[in-house]
XYZ file of C-alpha atoms in Angstrom:
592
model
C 7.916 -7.498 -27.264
C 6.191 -6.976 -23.796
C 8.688 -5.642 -21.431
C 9.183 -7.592 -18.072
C 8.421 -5.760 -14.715
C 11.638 -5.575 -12.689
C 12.096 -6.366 -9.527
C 12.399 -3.145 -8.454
C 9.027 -2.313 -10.084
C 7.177 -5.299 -8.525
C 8.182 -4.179 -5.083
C 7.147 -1.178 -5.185
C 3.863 -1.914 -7.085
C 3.089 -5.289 -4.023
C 4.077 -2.367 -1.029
C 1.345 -0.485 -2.852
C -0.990 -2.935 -3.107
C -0.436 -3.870 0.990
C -0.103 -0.434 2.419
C -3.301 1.263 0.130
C -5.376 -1.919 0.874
C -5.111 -2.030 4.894
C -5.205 1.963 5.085
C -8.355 1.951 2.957
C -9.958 -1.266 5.072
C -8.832 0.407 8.364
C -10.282 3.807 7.238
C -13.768 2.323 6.257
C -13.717 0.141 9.846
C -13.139 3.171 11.744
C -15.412 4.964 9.522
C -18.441 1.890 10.269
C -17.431 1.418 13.946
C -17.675 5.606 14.188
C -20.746 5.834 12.846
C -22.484 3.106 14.680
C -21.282 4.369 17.855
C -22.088 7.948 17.110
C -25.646 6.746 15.999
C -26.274 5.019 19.148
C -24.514 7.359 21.072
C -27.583 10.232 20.042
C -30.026 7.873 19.611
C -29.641 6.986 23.483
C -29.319 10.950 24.104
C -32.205 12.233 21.933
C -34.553 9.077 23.702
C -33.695 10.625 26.832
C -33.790 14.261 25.782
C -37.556 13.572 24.824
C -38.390 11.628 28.091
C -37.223 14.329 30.194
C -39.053 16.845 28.282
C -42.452 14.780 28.721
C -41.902 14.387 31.871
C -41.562 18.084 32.385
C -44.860 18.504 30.444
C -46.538 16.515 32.248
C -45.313 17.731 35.250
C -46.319 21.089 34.324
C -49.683 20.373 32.694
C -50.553 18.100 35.715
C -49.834 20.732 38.061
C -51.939 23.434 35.935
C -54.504 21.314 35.352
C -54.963 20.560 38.867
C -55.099 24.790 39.779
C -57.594 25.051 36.951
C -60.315 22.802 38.084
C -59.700 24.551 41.562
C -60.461 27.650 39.801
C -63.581 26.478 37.818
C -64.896 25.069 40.613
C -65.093 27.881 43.455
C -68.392 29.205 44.280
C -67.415 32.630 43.728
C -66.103 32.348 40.372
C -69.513 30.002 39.209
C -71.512 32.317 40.679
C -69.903 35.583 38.610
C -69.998 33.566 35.734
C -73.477 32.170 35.432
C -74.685 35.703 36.474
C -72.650 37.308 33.331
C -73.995 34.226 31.202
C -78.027 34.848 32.561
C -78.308 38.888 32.372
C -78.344 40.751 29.526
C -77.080 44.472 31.466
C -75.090 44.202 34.533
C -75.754 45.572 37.544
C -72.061 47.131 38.235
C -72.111 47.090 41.847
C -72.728 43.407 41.455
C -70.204 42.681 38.745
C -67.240 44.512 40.804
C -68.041 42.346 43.446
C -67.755 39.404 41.412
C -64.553 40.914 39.721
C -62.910 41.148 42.727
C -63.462 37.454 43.749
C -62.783 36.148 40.129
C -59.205 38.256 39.725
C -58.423 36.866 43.416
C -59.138 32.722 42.184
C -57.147 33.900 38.943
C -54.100 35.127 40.867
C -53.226 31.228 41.549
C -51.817 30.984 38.134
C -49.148 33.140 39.270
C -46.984 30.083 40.828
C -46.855 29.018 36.845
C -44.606 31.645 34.856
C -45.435 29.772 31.335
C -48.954 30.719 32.189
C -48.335 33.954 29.389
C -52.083 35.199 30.117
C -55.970 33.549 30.817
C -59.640 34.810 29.560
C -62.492 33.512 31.133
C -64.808 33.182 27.695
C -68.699 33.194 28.192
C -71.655 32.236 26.477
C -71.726 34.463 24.301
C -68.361 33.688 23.162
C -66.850 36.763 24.333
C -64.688 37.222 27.246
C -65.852 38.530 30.726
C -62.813 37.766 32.482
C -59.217 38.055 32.179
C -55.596 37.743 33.659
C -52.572 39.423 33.214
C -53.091 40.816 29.860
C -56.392 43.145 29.015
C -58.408 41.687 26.186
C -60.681 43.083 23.789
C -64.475 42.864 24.984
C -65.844 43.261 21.547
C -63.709 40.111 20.069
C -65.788 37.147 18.774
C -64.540 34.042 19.640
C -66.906 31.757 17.943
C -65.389 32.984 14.523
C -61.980 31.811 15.282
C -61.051 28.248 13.714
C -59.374 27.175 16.422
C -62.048 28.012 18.791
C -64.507 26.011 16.683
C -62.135 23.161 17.352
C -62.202 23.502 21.155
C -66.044 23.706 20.760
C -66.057 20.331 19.290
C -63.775 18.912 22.197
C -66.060 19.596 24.691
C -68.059 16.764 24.911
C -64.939 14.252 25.457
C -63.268 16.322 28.258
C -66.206 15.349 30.397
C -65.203 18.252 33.130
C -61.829 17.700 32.137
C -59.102 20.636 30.682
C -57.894 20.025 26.835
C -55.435 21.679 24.810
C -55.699 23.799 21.858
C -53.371 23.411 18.654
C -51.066 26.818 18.067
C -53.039 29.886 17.561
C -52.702 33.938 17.504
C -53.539 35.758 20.105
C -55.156 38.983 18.444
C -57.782 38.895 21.084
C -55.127 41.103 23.138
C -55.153 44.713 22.630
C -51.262 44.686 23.002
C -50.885 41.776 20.795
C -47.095 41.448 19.407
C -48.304 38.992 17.113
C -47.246 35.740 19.137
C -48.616 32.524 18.733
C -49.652 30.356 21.769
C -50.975 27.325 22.988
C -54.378 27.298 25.223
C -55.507 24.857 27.766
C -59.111 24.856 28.265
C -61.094 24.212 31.176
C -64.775 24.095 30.707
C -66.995 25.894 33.574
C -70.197 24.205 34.567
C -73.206 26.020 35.364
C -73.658 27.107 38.517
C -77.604 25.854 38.435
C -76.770 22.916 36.645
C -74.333 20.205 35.866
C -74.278 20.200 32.444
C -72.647 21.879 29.518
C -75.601 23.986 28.844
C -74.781 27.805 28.474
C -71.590 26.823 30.006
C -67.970 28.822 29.572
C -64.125 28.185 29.391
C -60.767 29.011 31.167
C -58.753 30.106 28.305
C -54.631 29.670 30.151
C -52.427 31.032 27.098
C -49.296 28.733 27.801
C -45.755 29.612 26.582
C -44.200 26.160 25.762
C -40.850 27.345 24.569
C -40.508 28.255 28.429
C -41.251 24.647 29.905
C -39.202 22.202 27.055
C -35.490 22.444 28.027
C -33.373 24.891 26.795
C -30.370 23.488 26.004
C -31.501 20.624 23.518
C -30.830 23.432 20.406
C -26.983 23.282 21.635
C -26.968 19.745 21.870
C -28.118 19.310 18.187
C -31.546 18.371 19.269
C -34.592 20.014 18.049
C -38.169 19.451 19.743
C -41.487 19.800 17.968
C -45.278 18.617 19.154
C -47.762 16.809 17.076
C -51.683 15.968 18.332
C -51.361 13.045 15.563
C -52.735 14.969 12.434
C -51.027 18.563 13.000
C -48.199 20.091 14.256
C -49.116 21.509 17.660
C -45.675 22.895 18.638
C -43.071 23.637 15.643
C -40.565 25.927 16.090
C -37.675 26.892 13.361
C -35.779 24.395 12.373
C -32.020 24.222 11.523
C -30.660 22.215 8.694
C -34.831 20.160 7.930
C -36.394 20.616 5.437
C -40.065 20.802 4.683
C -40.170 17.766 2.730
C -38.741 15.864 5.662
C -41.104 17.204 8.066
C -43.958 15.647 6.131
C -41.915 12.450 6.066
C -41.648 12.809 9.455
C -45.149 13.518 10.178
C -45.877 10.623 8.238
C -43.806 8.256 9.833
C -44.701 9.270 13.422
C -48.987 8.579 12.105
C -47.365 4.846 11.536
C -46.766 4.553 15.102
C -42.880 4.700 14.882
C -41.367 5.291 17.990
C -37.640 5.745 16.268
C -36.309 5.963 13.283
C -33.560 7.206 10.679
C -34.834 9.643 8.005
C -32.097 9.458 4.909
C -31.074 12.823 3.727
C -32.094 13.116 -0.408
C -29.384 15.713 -1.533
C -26.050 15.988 -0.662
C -27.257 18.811 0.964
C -29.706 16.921 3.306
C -28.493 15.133 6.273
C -29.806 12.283 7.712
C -31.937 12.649 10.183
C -32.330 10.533 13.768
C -35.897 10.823 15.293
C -37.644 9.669 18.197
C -40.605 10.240 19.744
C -43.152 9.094 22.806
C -47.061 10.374 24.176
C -47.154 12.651 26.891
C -49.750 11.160 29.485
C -51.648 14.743 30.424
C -52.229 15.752 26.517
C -51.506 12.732 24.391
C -49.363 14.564 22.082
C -46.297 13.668 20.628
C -43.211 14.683 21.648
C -40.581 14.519 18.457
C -37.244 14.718 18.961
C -34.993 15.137 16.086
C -31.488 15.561 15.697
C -29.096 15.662 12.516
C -26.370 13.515 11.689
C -24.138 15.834 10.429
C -21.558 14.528 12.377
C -21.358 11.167 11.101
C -21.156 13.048 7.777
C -17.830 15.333 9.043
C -16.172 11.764 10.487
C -16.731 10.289 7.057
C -14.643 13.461 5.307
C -12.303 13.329 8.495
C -11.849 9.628 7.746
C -11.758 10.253 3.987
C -8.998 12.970 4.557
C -6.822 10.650 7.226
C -6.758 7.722 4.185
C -5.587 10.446 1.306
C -3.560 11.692 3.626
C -2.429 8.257 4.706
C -1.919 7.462 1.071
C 0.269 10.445 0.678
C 2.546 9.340 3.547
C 2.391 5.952 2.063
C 3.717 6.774 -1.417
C 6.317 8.670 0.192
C 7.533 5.571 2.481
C 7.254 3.371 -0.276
C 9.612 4.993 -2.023
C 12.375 5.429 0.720
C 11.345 1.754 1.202
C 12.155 0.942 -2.082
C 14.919 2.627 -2.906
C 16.370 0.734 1.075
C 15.884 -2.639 -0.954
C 17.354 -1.390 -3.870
C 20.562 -0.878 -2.173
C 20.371 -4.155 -0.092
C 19.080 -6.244 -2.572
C 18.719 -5.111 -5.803
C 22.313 -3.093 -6.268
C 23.683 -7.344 -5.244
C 21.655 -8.393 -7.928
C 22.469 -6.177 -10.822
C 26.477 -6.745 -10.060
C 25.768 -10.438 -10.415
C 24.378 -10.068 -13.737
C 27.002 -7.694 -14.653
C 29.217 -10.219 -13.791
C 27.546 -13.337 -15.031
C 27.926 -10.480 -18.547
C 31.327 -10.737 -18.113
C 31.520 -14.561 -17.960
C 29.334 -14.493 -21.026
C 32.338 -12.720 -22.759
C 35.075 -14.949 -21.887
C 36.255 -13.080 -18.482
C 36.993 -15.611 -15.989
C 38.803 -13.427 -14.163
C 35.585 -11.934 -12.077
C 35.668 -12.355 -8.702
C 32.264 -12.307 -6.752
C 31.819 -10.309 -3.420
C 30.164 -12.065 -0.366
C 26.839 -10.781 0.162
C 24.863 -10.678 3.382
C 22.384 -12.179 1.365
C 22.098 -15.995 1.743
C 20.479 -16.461 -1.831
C 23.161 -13.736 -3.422
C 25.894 -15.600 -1.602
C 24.652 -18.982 -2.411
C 24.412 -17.940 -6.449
C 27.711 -15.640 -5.723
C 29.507 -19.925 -4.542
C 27.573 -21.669 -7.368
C 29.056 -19.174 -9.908
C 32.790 -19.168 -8.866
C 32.382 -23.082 -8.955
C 30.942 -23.150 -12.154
C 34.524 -20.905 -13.683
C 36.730 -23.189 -11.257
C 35.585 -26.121 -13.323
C 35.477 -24.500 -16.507
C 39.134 -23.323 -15.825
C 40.020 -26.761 -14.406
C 38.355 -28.378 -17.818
C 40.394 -26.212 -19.848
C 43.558 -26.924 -18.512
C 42.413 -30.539 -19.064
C 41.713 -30.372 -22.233
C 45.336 -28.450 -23.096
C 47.104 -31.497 -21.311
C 45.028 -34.523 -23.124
C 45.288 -32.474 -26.733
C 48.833 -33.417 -25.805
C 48.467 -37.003 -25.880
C 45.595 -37.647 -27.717
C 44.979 -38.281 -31.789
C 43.365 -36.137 -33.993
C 39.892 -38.005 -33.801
C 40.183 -38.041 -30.061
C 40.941 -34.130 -29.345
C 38.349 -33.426 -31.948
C 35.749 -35.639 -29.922
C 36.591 -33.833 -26.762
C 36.393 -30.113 -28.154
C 32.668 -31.820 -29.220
C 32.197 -33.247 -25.569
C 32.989 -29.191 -24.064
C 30.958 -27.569 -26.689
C 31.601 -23.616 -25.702
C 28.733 -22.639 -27.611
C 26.606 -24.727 -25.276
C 27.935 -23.472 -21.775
C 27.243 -19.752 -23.285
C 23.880 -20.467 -23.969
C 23.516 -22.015 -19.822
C 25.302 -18.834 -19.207
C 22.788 -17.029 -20.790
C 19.878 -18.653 -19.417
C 21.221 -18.095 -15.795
C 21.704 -14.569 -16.383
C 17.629 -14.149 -18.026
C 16.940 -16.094 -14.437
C 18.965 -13.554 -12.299
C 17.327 -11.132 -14.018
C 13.636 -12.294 -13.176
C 15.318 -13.072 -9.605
C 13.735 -16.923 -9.888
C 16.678 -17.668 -7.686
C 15.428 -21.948 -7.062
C 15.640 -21.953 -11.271
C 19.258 -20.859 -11.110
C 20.368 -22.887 -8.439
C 19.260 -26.018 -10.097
C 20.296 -24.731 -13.196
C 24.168 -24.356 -11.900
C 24.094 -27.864 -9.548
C 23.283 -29.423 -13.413
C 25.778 -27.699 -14.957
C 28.466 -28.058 -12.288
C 27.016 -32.009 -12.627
C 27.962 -32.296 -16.329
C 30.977 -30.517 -16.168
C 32.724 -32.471 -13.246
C 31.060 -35.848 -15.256
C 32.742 -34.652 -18.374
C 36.404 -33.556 -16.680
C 36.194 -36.603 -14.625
C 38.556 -39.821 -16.136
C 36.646 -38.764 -19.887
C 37.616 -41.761 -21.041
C 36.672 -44.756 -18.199
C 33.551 -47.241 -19.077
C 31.026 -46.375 -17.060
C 27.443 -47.703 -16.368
C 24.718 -47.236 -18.757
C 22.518 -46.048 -16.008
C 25.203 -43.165 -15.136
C 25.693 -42.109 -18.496
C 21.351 -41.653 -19.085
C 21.586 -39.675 -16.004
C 23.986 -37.045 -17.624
C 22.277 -37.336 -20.658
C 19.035 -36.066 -18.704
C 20.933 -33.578 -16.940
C 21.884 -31.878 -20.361
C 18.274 -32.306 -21.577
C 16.894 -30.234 -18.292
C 19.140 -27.772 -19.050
C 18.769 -27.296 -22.439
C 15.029 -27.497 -21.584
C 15.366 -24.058 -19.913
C 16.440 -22.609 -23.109
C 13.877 -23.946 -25.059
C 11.050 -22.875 -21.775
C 10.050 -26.342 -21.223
C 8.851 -27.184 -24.743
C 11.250 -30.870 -24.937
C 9.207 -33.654 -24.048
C 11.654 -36.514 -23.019
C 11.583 -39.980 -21.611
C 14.213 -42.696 -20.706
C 13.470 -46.154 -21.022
C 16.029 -49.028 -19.657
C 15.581 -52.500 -18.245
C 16.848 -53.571 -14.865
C 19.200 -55.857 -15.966
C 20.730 -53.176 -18.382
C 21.464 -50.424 -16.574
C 24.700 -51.553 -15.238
C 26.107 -52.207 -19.132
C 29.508 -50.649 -19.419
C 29.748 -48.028 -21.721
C 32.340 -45.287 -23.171
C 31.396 -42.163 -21.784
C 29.827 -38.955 -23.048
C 28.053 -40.893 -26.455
C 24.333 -40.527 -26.223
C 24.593 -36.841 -25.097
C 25.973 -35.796 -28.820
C 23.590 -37.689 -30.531
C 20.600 -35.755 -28.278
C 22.782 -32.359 -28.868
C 22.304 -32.821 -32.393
C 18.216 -33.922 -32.297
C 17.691 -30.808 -30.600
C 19.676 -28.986 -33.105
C 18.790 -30.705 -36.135
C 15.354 -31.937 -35.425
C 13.492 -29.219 -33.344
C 15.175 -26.792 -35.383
C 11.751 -25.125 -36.836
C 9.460 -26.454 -34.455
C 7.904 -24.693 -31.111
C 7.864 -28.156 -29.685
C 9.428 -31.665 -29.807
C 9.429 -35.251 -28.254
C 12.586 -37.469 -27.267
C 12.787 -40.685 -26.275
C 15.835 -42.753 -25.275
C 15.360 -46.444 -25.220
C 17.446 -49.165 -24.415
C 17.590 -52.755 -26.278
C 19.387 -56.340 -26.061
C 20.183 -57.546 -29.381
C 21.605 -61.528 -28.627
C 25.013 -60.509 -27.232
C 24.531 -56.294 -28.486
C 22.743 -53.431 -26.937
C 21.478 -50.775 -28.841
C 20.526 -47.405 -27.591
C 17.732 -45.624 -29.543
C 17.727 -41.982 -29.877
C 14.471 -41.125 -31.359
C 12.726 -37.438 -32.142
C 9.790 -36.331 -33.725
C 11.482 -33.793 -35.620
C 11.450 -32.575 -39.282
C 13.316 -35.806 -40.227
C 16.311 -36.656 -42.882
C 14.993 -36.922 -46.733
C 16.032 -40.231 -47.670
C 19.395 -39.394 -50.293
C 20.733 -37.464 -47.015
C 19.829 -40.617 -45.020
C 22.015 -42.514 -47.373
C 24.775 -39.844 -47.225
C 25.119 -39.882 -43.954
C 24.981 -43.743 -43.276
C 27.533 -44.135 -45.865
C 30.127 -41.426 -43.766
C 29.443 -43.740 -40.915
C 30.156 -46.677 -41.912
C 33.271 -46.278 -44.114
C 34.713 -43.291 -43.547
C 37.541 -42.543 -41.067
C 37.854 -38.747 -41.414
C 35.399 -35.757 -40.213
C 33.270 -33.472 -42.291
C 33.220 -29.639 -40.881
C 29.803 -29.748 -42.855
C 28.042 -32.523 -41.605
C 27.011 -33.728 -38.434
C 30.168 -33.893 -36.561
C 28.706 -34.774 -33.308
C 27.710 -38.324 -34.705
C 30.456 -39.091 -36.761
C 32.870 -38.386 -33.391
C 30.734 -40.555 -31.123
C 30.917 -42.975 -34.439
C 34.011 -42.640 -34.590
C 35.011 -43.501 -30.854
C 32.783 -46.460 -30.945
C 34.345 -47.751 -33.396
C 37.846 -47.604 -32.262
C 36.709 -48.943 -29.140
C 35.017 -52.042 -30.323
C 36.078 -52.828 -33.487
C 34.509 -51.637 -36.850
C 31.093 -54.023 -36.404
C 29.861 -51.337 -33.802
C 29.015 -48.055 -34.353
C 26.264 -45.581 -35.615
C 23.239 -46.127 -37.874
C 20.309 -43.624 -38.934
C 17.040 -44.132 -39.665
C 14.534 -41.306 -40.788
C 11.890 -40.304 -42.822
C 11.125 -37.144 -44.055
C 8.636 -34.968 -41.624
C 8.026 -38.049 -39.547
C 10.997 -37.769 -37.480
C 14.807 -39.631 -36.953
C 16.305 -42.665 -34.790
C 19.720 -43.012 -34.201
C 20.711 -46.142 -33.365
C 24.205 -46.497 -31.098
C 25.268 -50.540 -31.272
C 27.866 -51.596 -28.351
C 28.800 -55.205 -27.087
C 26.911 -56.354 -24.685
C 29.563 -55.714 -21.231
C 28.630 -55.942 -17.907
């Protein structure tokens, strides 16, 4: 048998249900609204973070640019380098002159401390000139790669500096190694305006020095791309190389933002923006990791288990708070709706601050008022009344009958369907004050169908709502006088005899005029009568004058009662057939 939740239970398993659901849709709100605001927060941070930093470039590269042509351009320093470029062995006298004017144009890059070093490179693809740092005379430039690249750049600066992509810087005899960035200025011929024979200002530029050094601190990490290579690429923290190359890949796509999606669970994702510098045209790519979306979502995840947590233990203090006020009410009205049950009507009901306890707490001390009051009744009219009438009244308060009601209003209590068990007891008080009432007095037929369906109702919470019933009765003979407390025997003993192995059954009550007779027709779908019994029964009803403890006592009393009332042409008749169900017919003068 499936056991029932109890209330109790249910309470506890709804609080659940409430508090889990809004912690976990409040956890994943703040979670969403968190991580939107956190990803436009650095979005709008790293956009400006990579601005500023162009703009610095630019700045910078402007401003160097600008002393470079100055450089390239003075007499002096064309003239010492068209004479290095034209004569294969120097006259020294000459050349220290020259020196001394070149070094003096070169000392301008002092106002720029990311200028790291410069070489003035001739035609012959050595250098002949340098600043700062002392270079290697002997070094070959024309067999470094990245040389070769500059090479091919000359003929779109037009005059103009360019950039180099990262290289070594090995032409240094105290090289450490470093890598570096060069910008390139070509140097015309003195005797002609062409790129003929001409040479370069290499300025070695330290770009570490110019981007801003706090970005690292901030989470923000700055690398350079000319479009097909990394130009500027420093460590990184927490990328890997795979999303570098997604990167790179993503930035060729002219993307100016976007947000790279971390693989692993190692991997995190990834914000990245980027924008052209105006002196250079490289890209400036600004990338910064999401890690801390990733630590709100834990944070969040460990504020709902921890919610949780604090939730289970509420719902139980909770719970055992309603058990007390509610519950603990509840259980003593079962116990004593138990007691009733047993044949104590001496239980006396405490008011509850409760409306719906106090309300049942009224019905029930009602319901054993009447019952007492009935009783009493009954022990004064056994009295005075004859053996057929005393038994007819023990038949009319049939105990077994008000124990089952008990019963079902205790399996209601239980289940706490508290509208059930009210209607249930306003019924039963119904019946019983109907019963107790002048049991005797005529009354109308429409009164006596009314308590009739009252005791159907009732009995059809017992049987869960499986009797199917109707009541049919003209206008005109509703108000037919009629001894009370005979139809609902003859329905007592349908249910009992009739439904008695089915799961389901059908009733119908009709009413007829016969010339100057009614008949009332109790009629069931049951198992029916087999036609000897049929006989049997008929037979008791129509001649005999005593009752049979094994028969069906209900109709033989109402039988009986008619009969004494009327006269001995009234009365009881049955009509069944065997598995096709059983009408019992009640015949009564016709008295309005």
């Amino acid at each position: 048998m499936k056991k029932k939740n109890t209330l109790e239970h249910k309470m506890k398993m709804y609080f659940s249900l409430i508090f889990f659901s809004t912690i976990i849709l409040l956890g994943l709100s703040i979670m969403q609204y968190s991580n939107k605001q956190y990803q436009k927060q650095s979005y709008q941070y790293l956009k400006h973070t990579v601005e500023s930093n162009i703009s610095l470039l630019d700045k910078y590269f402007s401003s160097l640019q600008n002393v470079a042509r100055i450089i390239v351009s003075d007499q002096d320093v064309r003239t010492a380098v068209a004479y290095r470029n034209q004569v294969d062995e120097v006259d020294y006298s000459i050349e220290l002159y020259n020196r001394w004017n070149v070094d003096e144009k070169l000392q301008h890059l002092k106002m720029f401390p990311y200028v790291t070093n410069a070489v003035v490179v001739g035609s012959n693809e050595r250098s002949i000139y340098s600043y700062k740092e002392t270079v290697n005379e002997d070094y070959d430039f024309g067999n470094q790669k990245w040389y070769k690249k500059i090479k091919g750049k000359e003929s779109a600066s037009a005059g103009n500096s360019f950039f180099s992509n990262y290289h070594n810087t090995d032409y240094l005899k105290n090289d450490k190694g470093k890598e570096t960035i060069s910008m390139v200025t070509p140097i015309l011929n003195k005797q002609a305006f062409d790129f003929k024979n001409n040479a370069y200002l290499l300025s070695d530029v330290d770009i570490s020095s110019i981007l801003l050094e706090n970005t690292r601190e901030d989470g923000v990490q700055l690398a350079i791309t000319n479009g097909s290579e990394w130009i500027h690429l420093p460590e990184m923290e927490g990328v890997t190389k795979e999303q570098l190359e997604e990167i790179k890949k993503k930035i060729n796509g002219d993307k100016k933002y976007f947000l790279l999606k971390g693989k692993g669970w190692r991997d995190h994702d990834l914000l990245v923006v980027r924008n052209t510098t105006n002196t250079t045209g490289w890209n400036i790519v600004g990338i910064q990791s999401l890690k801390g979306i990733q630590e709100t979502k834990i944070t969040v995840f460990l504020f709902i288990i921890a919610i949780i947590i604090l939730s289970g233990i509420i719902i139980a203090v909770v719970s055992g708070f309603i058990s007390k006020t509610i519950l603990n009410p509840v259980n003593q009205l079962i116990g004593s709706f138990n007691k009733i049950a047993q044949g104590d009507y001496s239980v006396k009901f405490e008011q509850n601050s409760s409306e719906e306890i106090s309300k049942l707490s009224r019905t029930a001390e009602n319901m054993i008022q009447n019952m007492l009051h009935l009783s009493n009744k009954v022990l004064e009219e056994q009295k005075k009344l004859s053996k057929a009438q005393i038994r007819s009244l023990q038949n009319q308060i049939n105990p077994h009958f008000f124990n089952n009601a008990l019963q079902s209003i205790k399996a209601l209590s239980i289940n706490g369907e508290i509208d059930k068990i009210s209607k249930l007891s306003t019924l039963l008080g119904k019946m019983l004050s109907y019963s107790v009432y002048q049991p005797y007095e005529q009354v109308a037929l429409q009164t006596e169908l009314e308590y009739t369906e009252h005791y159907i109702m009732i009995q059809n919470v017992r049987f869960e709502g499986k009797i199917f019933y109707s009541i049919d009765c003209e206008e005109e003979l509703k108000n037919v006088k009629v001894p009370k407390l005979i139809i609902q025997p003859v329905v007592e003993n349908a249910l009992k005899h009739g439904f008695e192995s089915q799961d389901k059954g059908f009733l119908n009550i009709s009413v007829e005029k016969e010339g100057e007779d009614v008949c009332i027709l109790v009629t069931d779908d049951g198992k029916g009568i087999e036609e000897n019994m049929v006989k049997v029964i008929n037979e008791e009803l129509h001649y005999k004058d005593s009752y049979s403890t094994q028969k069906s006592i209900g109709l033989l009393n109402v039988n009986q009662r008619v009969k004494g009332e009327f006269g001995q042409a009234y009365g009881l008749h049955v009509i069944s057939k065997n598995k096709k169900g059983t009408t019992v017919i009640i015949n009564l003068p016709y008295i309005m």
